[in-house]
Short mmCIF file of C-alpha atoms and ligand atoms in Angstrom, two decimals:
data_model
loop_
_atom_site.label_atom_id
_atom_site.label_comp_id
_atom_site.label_asym_id
_atom_site.label_seq_id
_atom_site.Cartn_x
_atom_site.Cartn_y
_atom_site.Cartn_z
CA MET A 1 40.40 115.76 74.58
CA ILE A 2 42.66 117.84 72.37
CA GLY A 3 45.28 117.24 69.70
CA LEU A 4 48.56 119.17 69.68
CA ARG A 5 50.03 119.43 66.20
CA CYS A 6 53.77 119.98 65.75
CA ALA A 7 56.26 119.98 62.87
CA ARG A 8 58.62 117.53 64.60
CA LEU A 9 58.37 115.26 67.62
CA PHE A 10 61.10 114.02 69.96
CA ASP A 11 59.58 111.19 72.00
CA GLY A 12 62.33 110.91 74.63
CA ASP A 13 64.57 108.68 72.50
CA THR A 14 63.99 109.43 68.82
CA LEU A 15 63.28 112.45 66.64
CA HIS A 16 60.34 111.93 64.26
CA HIS A 17 60.53 114.22 61.23
CA GLY A 18 57.33 115.54 59.71
CA PRO A 19 54.08 116.73 61.24
CA ALA A 20 52.65 114.81 64.18
CA THR A 21 49.65 115.21 66.46
CA VAL A 22 49.82 114.26 70.14
CA VAL A 23 46.42 113.69 71.73
CA VAL A 24 45.94 114.69 75.35
CA ASP A 25 43.06 113.81 77.65
CA GLY A 26 42.66 114.34 81.39
CA GLY A 27 46.30 115.23 81.94
CA ARG A 28 47.62 112.21 80.07
CA ILE A 29 48.78 111.41 76.58
CA VAL A 30 46.35 109.01 74.89
CA GLU A 31 46.25 106.98 71.68
CA PRO A 32 46.11 109.07 68.48
CA SER A 33 42.62 109.83 67.21
CA ASP A 34 41.24 111.70 64.18
CA ASP A 35 38.08 113.00 65.85
CA VAL A 36 39.56 115.60 68.18
CA PRO A 37 39.94 119.37 67.91
CA VAL A 38 43.54 120.25 67.07
CA ILE A 39 45.73 123.15 68.16
CA ASP A 40 48.44 123.78 65.58
CA LEU A 41 51.57 124.79 67.48
CA GLY A 42 53.33 125.72 64.23
CA ASP A 43 56.94 125.08 63.25
CA VAL A 44 57.96 123.59 66.58
CA THR A 45 59.57 120.47 67.95
CA LEU A 46 57.45 118.88 70.66
CA LEU A 47 59.42 117.17 73.43
CA PRO A 48 58.62 115.60 76.79
CA GLY A 49 58.78 118.26 79.50
CA LEU A 50 62.31 118.48 80.85
CA VAL A 51 63.15 116.79 84.16
CA ASP A 52 65.69 118.54 86.39
CA ALA A 53 66.82 115.75 88.70
CA HIS A 54 68.78 117.99 91.06
CA VAL A 55 67.60 121.41 92.25
CA HIS A 56 67.36 123.41 95.46
CA LEU A 57 64.20 125.47 95.32
CA ALA A 58 65.02 127.07 98.69
CA PHE A 59 68.38 128.48 97.58
CA GLU A 60 68.58 132.02 96.23
CA PRO A 61 71.21 131.87 93.46
CA GLY A 62 74.15 134.14 94.26
CA SER A 63 73.33 134.45 97.95
CA ASP A 64 75.61 133.44 100.82
CA ILE A 65 73.70 130.19 101.19
CA PRO A 66 74.81 129.04 104.68
CA ARG A 67 73.98 132.46 106.08
CA ASP A 68 70.80 132.95 104.09
CA MET A 69 69.47 129.54 105.11
CA ALA A 70 70.21 130.34 108.75
CA GLU A 71 68.49 133.73 108.64
CA ALA A 72 65.73 133.82 106.02
CA PRO A 73 62.25 133.66 107.56
CA ARG A 74 60.16 130.63 106.79
CA GLU A 75 57.52 132.51 104.75
CA VAL A 76 60.23 134.18 102.67
CA VAL A 77 61.82 130.85 101.81
CA LEU A 78 58.47 129.27 101.03
CA GLU A 79 57.44 132.08 98.68
CA ARG A 80 60.84 131.96 97.02
CA MET A 81 60.41 128.22 96.40
CA ARG A 82 57.13 128.89 94.63
CA VAL A 83 58.73 131.58 92.46
CA HIS A 84 61.67 129.33 91.58
CA ALA A 85 59.38 126.42 90.74
CA MET A 86 57.32 128.57 88.37
CA ARG A 87 60.45 129.94 86.74
CA ALA A 88 61.53 126.36 86.00
CA LEU A 89 58.11 125.44 84.66
CA ARG A 90 57.97 128.36 82.22
CA ALA A 91 61.31 127.17 80.80
CA GLY A 92 59.78 123.78 80.08
CA ILE A 93 61.09 122.01 83.17
CA THR A 94 57.90 120.22 84.16
CA THR A 95 59.43 118.04 86.90
CA VAL A 96 62.02 119.06 89.49
CA ARG A 97 63.61 116.84 92.11
CA ASP A 98 64.52 118.98 95.10
CA LEU A 99 67.59 117.42 96.72
CA GLY A 100 67.83 119.63 99.77
CA ASP A 101 65.66 122.25 101.39
CA ARG A 102 65.47 123.66 104.89
CA GLY A 103 63.29 121.91 107.41
CA TYR A 104 60.97 120.09 104.98
CA LEU A 105 59.54 123.33 103.52
CA VAL A 106 59.68 121.56 100.17
CA ILE A 107 56.84 119.30 101.27
CA GLU A 108 54.63 122.38 101.67
CA ALA A 109 55.80 123.78 98.34
CA ARG A 110 55.12 120.42 96.67
CA ASP A 111 51.65 119.98 98.10
CA GLY A 112 50.59 123.62 97.83
CA LEU A 113 51.42 124.37 94.21
CA PRO A 114 48.85 122.54 92.08
CA LEU A 115 49.72 124.34 88.83
CA GLY A 116 53.49 124.22 89.25
CA PRO A 117 55.97 121.64 88.05
CA GLU A 118 55.78 118.24 89.67
CA ILE A 119 58.09 118.43 92.68
CA LEU A 120 59.86 115.36 94.03
CA ALA A 121 61.16 116.08 97.50
CA ALA A 122 64.06 114.83 99.62
CA GLY A 123 63.73 117.14 102.62
CA PRO A 124 66.93 118.09 104.46
CA PRO A 125 69.80 115.93 103.17
CA ILE A 126 71.28 113.54 105.71
CA THR A 127 74.71 114.89 106.60
CA SER A 128 77.29 114.43 109.34
CA PRO A 129 77.35 116.94 112.23
CA GLY A 130 78.91 120.11 110.83
CA GLY A 131 79.13 118.37 107.44
CA HIS A 132 78.12 119.46 103.96
CA CYS A 133 74.91 121.54 104.09
CA TRP A 134 74.52 120.99 107.84
CA PHE A 135 72.61 124.31 107.93
CA LEU A 136 69.61 122.69 106.25
CA GLY A 137 68.83 120.80 109.45
CA GLY A 138 69.72 117.22 108.47
CA GLU A 139 72.72 116.52 110.74
CA VAL A 140 72.97 112.83 111.72
CA PRO A 141 75.94 111.22 113.48
CA ALA A 142 77.89 108.51 111.69
CA ASP A 143 76.00 105.77 113.52
CA ARG A 144 73.78 103.03 112.09
CA SER A 145 70.80 103.41 114.38
CA ALA A 146 70.81 107.22 114.16
CA LEU A 147 70.84 106.91 110.36
CA VAL A 148 67.97 104.41 110.38
CA ASP A 149 65.97 106.85 112.53
CA ALA A 150 66.79 109.72 110.15
CA VAL A 151 65.49 107.76 107.15
CA THR A 152 62.37 106.74 109.08
CA GLU A 153 61.68 110.38 109.97
CA ARG A 154 61.88 111.33 106.29
CA VAL A 155 59.59 108.47 105.29
CA GLU A 156 57.04 109.67 107.86
CA ARG A 157 57.30 113.23 106.54
CA GLY A 158 56.33 111.96 103.09
CA VAL A 159 59.50 112.50 101.08
CA ASP A 160 59.93 110.99 97.60
CA VAL A 161 63.65 110.21 97.82
CA ILE A 162 66.37 110.00 100.45
CA LYS A 163 69.37 112.24 99.86
CA ILE A 164 72.58 111.59 101.76
CA MET A 165 75.83 113.52 101.67
CA ALA A 166 78.32 110.67 101.30
CA THR A 167 81.17 113.19 101.05
CA GLY A 168 81.80 116.83 101.79
CA GLY A 169 80.93 119.57 99.35
CA GLY A 170 81.87 122.92 97.95
CA ILE A 171 79.49 125.47 99.40
CA THR A 172 80.00 124.54 103.07
CA PRO A 173 82.85 126.23 104.94
CA GLY A 174 85.12 123.63 106.56
CA SER A 175 83.86 120.75 104.39
CA ALA A 176 86.29 118.89 102.09
CA ALA A 177 84.54 117.58 99.00
CA HIS A 178 86.89 114.61 98.53
CA GLU A 179 86.47 113.30 102.09
CA SER A 180 83.85 110.71 103.10
CA GLN A 181 81.24 111.56 105.74
CA TYR A 182 79.95 108.01 106.31
CA ASP A 183 81.41 104.53 105.86
CA LEU A 184 80.09 101.64 103.80
CA ASP A 185 78.22 99.99 106.67
CA GLN A 186 76.47 103.24 107.60
CA LEU A 187 75.50 103.93 104.00
CA ARG A 188 74.10 100.38 103.80
CA ALA A 189 71.86 101.09 106.79
CA VAL A 190 70.45 104.12 104.96
CA VAL A 191 69.85 102.24 101.71
CA GLU A 192 68.29 99.20 103.39
CA THR A 193 65.90 101.34 105.44
CA ALA A 194 64.90 103.50 102.48
CA HIS A 195 64.40 100.56 100.13
CA ALA A 196 62.32 98.72 102.74
CA ALA A 197 60.03 101.78 102.72
CA GLY A 198 59.95 101.81 98.92
CA LEU A 199 62.07 104.93 98.51
CA PRO A 200 65.15 105.41 96.32
CA VAL A 201 68.40 106.85 97.67
CA THR A 202 70.67 109.26 95.91
CA ALA A 203 74.08 110.12 97.29
CA HIS A 204 75.94 113.37 96.90
CA ALA A 205 79.47 112.12 96.31
CA HIS A 206 82.62 113.84 95.06
CA GLY A 207 85.52 111.79 96.46
CA GLY A 208 86.35 108.40 94.96
CA ALA A 209 86.03 106.51 98.27
CA GLY A 210 82.62 108.05 98.94
CA ILE A 211 81.42 107.22 95.44
CA ARG A 212 82.67 103.62 95.73
CA ASP A 213 81.08 103.08 99.15
CA ALA A 214 77.76 104.59 98.01
CA VAL A 215 77.60 102.31 94.97
CA ARG A 216 78.50 99.24 97.04
CA ALA A 217 75.85 100.24 99.58
CA GLY A 218 73.29 100.00 96.78
CA VAL A 219 72.28 103.62 96.16
CA ASP A 220 70.11 104.34 93.13
CA GLY A 221 71.90 107.50 92.09
CA ILE A 222 75.15 109.40 92.49
CA GLU A 223 75.05 113.19 92.44
CA HIS A 224 78.09 114.92 90.90
CA GLY A 225 80.29 111.79 90.69
CA THR A 226 83.33 113.98 90.10
CA PHE A 227 86.06 111.79 91.66
CA LEU A 228 87.62 114.87 93.22
CA THR A 229 90.92 114.61 95.07
CA ALA A 230 92.56 117.20 97.31
CA ASP A 231 93.93 119.05 94.30
CA GLY A 232 92.14 117.80 91.18
CA ALA A 233 90.10 114.84 89.96
CA GLU A 234 91.12 111.24 89.30
CA PRO A 235 88.61 108.70 87.95
CA ASP A 236 88.54 105.25 89.55
CA TRP A 237 87.63 103.06 86.59
CA ALA A 238 86.91 99.98 88.73
CA THR A 239 84.24 101.97 90.58
CA ILE A 240 82.92 103.38 87.30
CA ASP A 241 82.56 99.78 86.04
CA GLU A 242 80.58 98.97 89.22
CA ILE A 243 78.33 102.00 88.64
CA ILE A 244 77.63 100.85 85.09
CA ALA A 245 77.04 97.22 86.07
CA ALA A 246 74.59 98.31 88.80
CA GLY A 247 72.73 100.63 86.43
CA VAL A 248 73.21 103.54 88.82
CA HIS A 249 72.50 106.97 87.34
CA ILE A 250 75.12 109.69 87.65
CA GLY A 251 73.63 113.16 87.96
CA VAL A 252 76.15 115.38 86.20
CA THR A 253 75.16 118.76 87.57
CA ALA A 254 76.18 120.55 84.39
CA GLY A 255 73.18 122.81 83.86
CA ARG A 256 74.11 126.50 84.09
CA MET A 257 73.76 129.74 82.22
CA PRO A 258 76.27 130.20 79.39
CA ASN A 259 78.89 132.96 79.58
CA GLY A 260 78.91 132.85 83.37
CA ASN A 261 81.91 132.40 85.63
CA PRO A 262 84.66 130.24 84.11
CA LEU A 263 84.66 126.66 85.37
CA SER A 264 87.20 125.99 88.12
CA PRO A 265 90.23 123.83 87.28
CA LYS A 266 88.81 121.08 89.52
CA VAL A 267 85.50 121.04 87.67
CA ILE A 268 87.31 121.02 84.32
CA ALA A 269 89.39 118.05 85.56
CA ALA A 270 86.22 116.28 86.70
CA ARG A 271 84.57 116.80 83.30
CA SER A 272 87.63 115.69 81.33
CA PHE A 273 86.85 111.95 81.60
CA LEU A 274 83.06 112.16 81.18
CA ALA A 275 83.18 111.25 77.49
CA ASP A 276 85.01 108.02 78.35
CA VAL A 277 82.55 107.29 81.18
CA ARG A 278 79.67 107.79 78.73
CA ARG A 279 81.33 105.65 76.05
CA LYS A 280 81.64 102.80 78.54
CA GLY A 281 77.86 102.91 78.96
CA ALA A 282 77.17 104.96 82.06
CA ARG A 283 73.74 106.53 82.47
CA LEU A 284 74.65 110.20 82.62
CA VAL A 285 71.81 112.52 83.51
CA CYS A 286 72.13 116.23 82.81
CA SER A 287 70.82 118.01 85.89
CA SER A 288 71.58 121.45 87.27
CA ASP A 289 71.97 121.81 91.06
CA ALA A 290 69.92 124.99 90.50
CA GLY A 291 70.22 127.55 93.26
CA VAL A 292 73.73 126.82 94.54
CA ILE A 293 75.58 129.57 92.64
CA SER A 294 74.70 132.68 90.64
CA ASP A 295 75.17 130.84 87.30
CA LYS A 296 72.42 128.43 88.25
CA PRO A 297 69.03 130.11 88.39
CA HIS A 298 66.14 127.66 88.47
CA ASP A 299 65.57 127.75 84.72
CA CYS A 300 69.24 127.08 83.82
CA LEU A 301 68.94 123.39 82.87
CA PRO A 302 68.20 123.80 79.13
CA HIS A 303 70.92 126.46 78.84
CA GLY A 304 73.54 123.99 80.11
CA VAL A 305 72.67 121.16 77.73
CA PRO A 306 75.04 122.29 74.91
CA GLU A 307 77.95 122.38 77.39
CA PHE A 308 76.94 118.93 78.69
CA GLN A 309 77.26 117.70 75.10
CA VAL A 310 80.76 119.19 74.85
CA PHE A 311 81.78 117.20 77.95
CA THR A 312 80.10 113.92 77.01
CA GLN A 313 80.75 114.16 73.26
CA ASP A 314 77.43 112.43 72.80
CA SER A 315 74.90 112.90 69.98
CA THR A 316 72.32 115.67 70.31
CA VAL A 317 69.56 113.06 70.40
CA SER A 318 71.23 111.16 73.22
CA VAL A 319 71.83 114.39 75.14
CA LEU A 320 68.13 115.26 74.85
CA THR A 321 67.34 111.82 76.29
CA SER A 322 69.53 112.68 79.28
CA VAL A 323 67.21 115.59 80.24
CA THR A 324 63.97 113.72 79.51
CA ARG A 325 63.58 109.93 79.53
CA LEU A 326 66.79 109.12 81.39
CA ALA A 327 66.34 111.95 83.90
CA ALA A 328 62.80 110.75 84.64
CA GLU A 329 64.07 107.19 85.18
CA SER A 330 66.76 108.48 87.54
CA CYS A 331 64.01 110.08 89.65
CA GLY A 332 61.93 106.90 89.77
CA VAL A 333 59.17 108.36 87.58
CA GLY A 334 60.23 106.84 84.27
CA HIS A 335 56.90 105.02 84.01
CA ARG A 336 54.97 108.31 83.64
CA LYS A 337 57.46 111.09 82.80
CA GLY A 338 60.13 111.78 80.21
CA ARG A 339 58.49 110.23 77.15
CA ILE A 340 55.76 111.12 74.70
CA ALA A 341 53.71 107.93 74.58
CA PRO A 342 50.15 106.91 75.43
CA GLY A 343 49.67 106.66 79.21
CA PHE A 344 52.39 109.15 80.05
CA ASP A 345 51.70 112.47 81.79
CA ALA A 346 50.96 115.26 79.30
CA ASP A 347 53.97 117.30 80.41
CA LEU A 348 55.19 118.76 77.13
CA LEU A 349 57.61 121.36 75.83
CA ALA A 350 57.33 122.92 72.36
CA VAL A 351 60.43 124.76 71.10
CA ARG A 352 60.98 126.68 67.88
CA GLY A 353 63.46 125.02 65.57
CA ASP A 354 65.05 121.60 65.85
CA PRO A 355 67.14 120.94 69.00
CA THR A 356 68.67 117.84 67.38
CA VAL A 357 70.31 120.20 64.87
CA ASP A 358 71.10 122.95 67.38
CA LEU A 359 70.68 122.28 71.10
CA ALA A 360 70.32 126.03 71.70
CA ALA A 361 66.78 125.66 70.31
CA LEU A 362 65.90 124.10 73.67
CA THR A 363 65.72 127.60 75.17
CA ASP A 364 63.46 129.04 72.45
CA VAL A 365 60.22 128.07 74.16
CA ALA A 366 56.97 128.26 72.18
CA ALA A 367 54.66 126.51 74.66
CA VAL A 368 54.73 124.45 77.84
CA PHE A 369 52.01 122.04 78.97
CA ARG A 370 51.82 120.64 82.47
CA ALA A 371 49.42 117.71 82.92
CA GLY A 372 47.74 118.80 79.70
CA THR A 373 47.21 122.43 80.77
CA ARG A 374 49.01 125.16 78.86
CA VAL A 375 51.32 127.17 81.12
CA ASP A 376 50.85 130.92 81.01
CA ASN A 377 53.95 132.74 79.93
ZN1 LIG B 401 72.80 120.03 95.32
#
């Protein structure tokens, strides 16, 4: 048992000013106690370890992903996944949800990396033949029984979440992001099968029709949620009201390195209504989509949080919740991740300064703890 002393503590929802000591035992946070040895971490803010709810450990940022995924040998991809996972962990990202790898390699990475971040795995995303990210090996025809079989296969492989490409996407040649890949009835078959097996479903969805159908099918999360059209972005407020009423999380994949490539006009259009979406009460999670482009190395999440705040016009405290408590809830691990409270996993991030005053402090890492063990920097 050990106490970790900090100058300030953000518990996942609230910043507590003044010194605090968090007591850790056996990988968990326990009730405060006076009779434990204490490590003084100094003038730091202690936060729950960050949760990146959308990453691709298999993707090499900046590579030609369709080609690389077709050609890279299995051992190369697997080793790369380990490197990427450790890079995330050292930045204080103690949980990553991998929403698309090649051929279930993520299961091996997850189960073979005991000192890494906790990895939640989707396996190859379910996608239509030739559809978005088809090269990851998850092509399934738009047919109910084929989709049920695809979910069952993933359940048997031991995934933590089902990921389906409800619409096309940007990195796949020939795929149109605003067009649907499956209809409502087919999406329902996926959700019903996954839920019957106790697994959540998150849907990659850019186009308004795909987002609407996914929400009506009962998905637990929407990735991107950009409401892209053929030439811009146009929010459908009726669907946004349905998302809010259903409590569905929207993974705004905003994490990226600052001073990178300028955002495309379509992305800027898609971000322009986020503040209104947030004001209406949507659960917006700041995630990264790490790996897909050069601006998104696997430790980019904390670097993108200030820009996420610009889009959402939310308070710094609320924005910090969107990468901790809310992100953990969106991944189905909100009962043990994303908060500093007795009973929660001792996944902790200590940063110099006060990120509620300046979100850039989130990248000034003083210490990271994963399940109570200090991560070597
Ligand atoms: Zn992605």
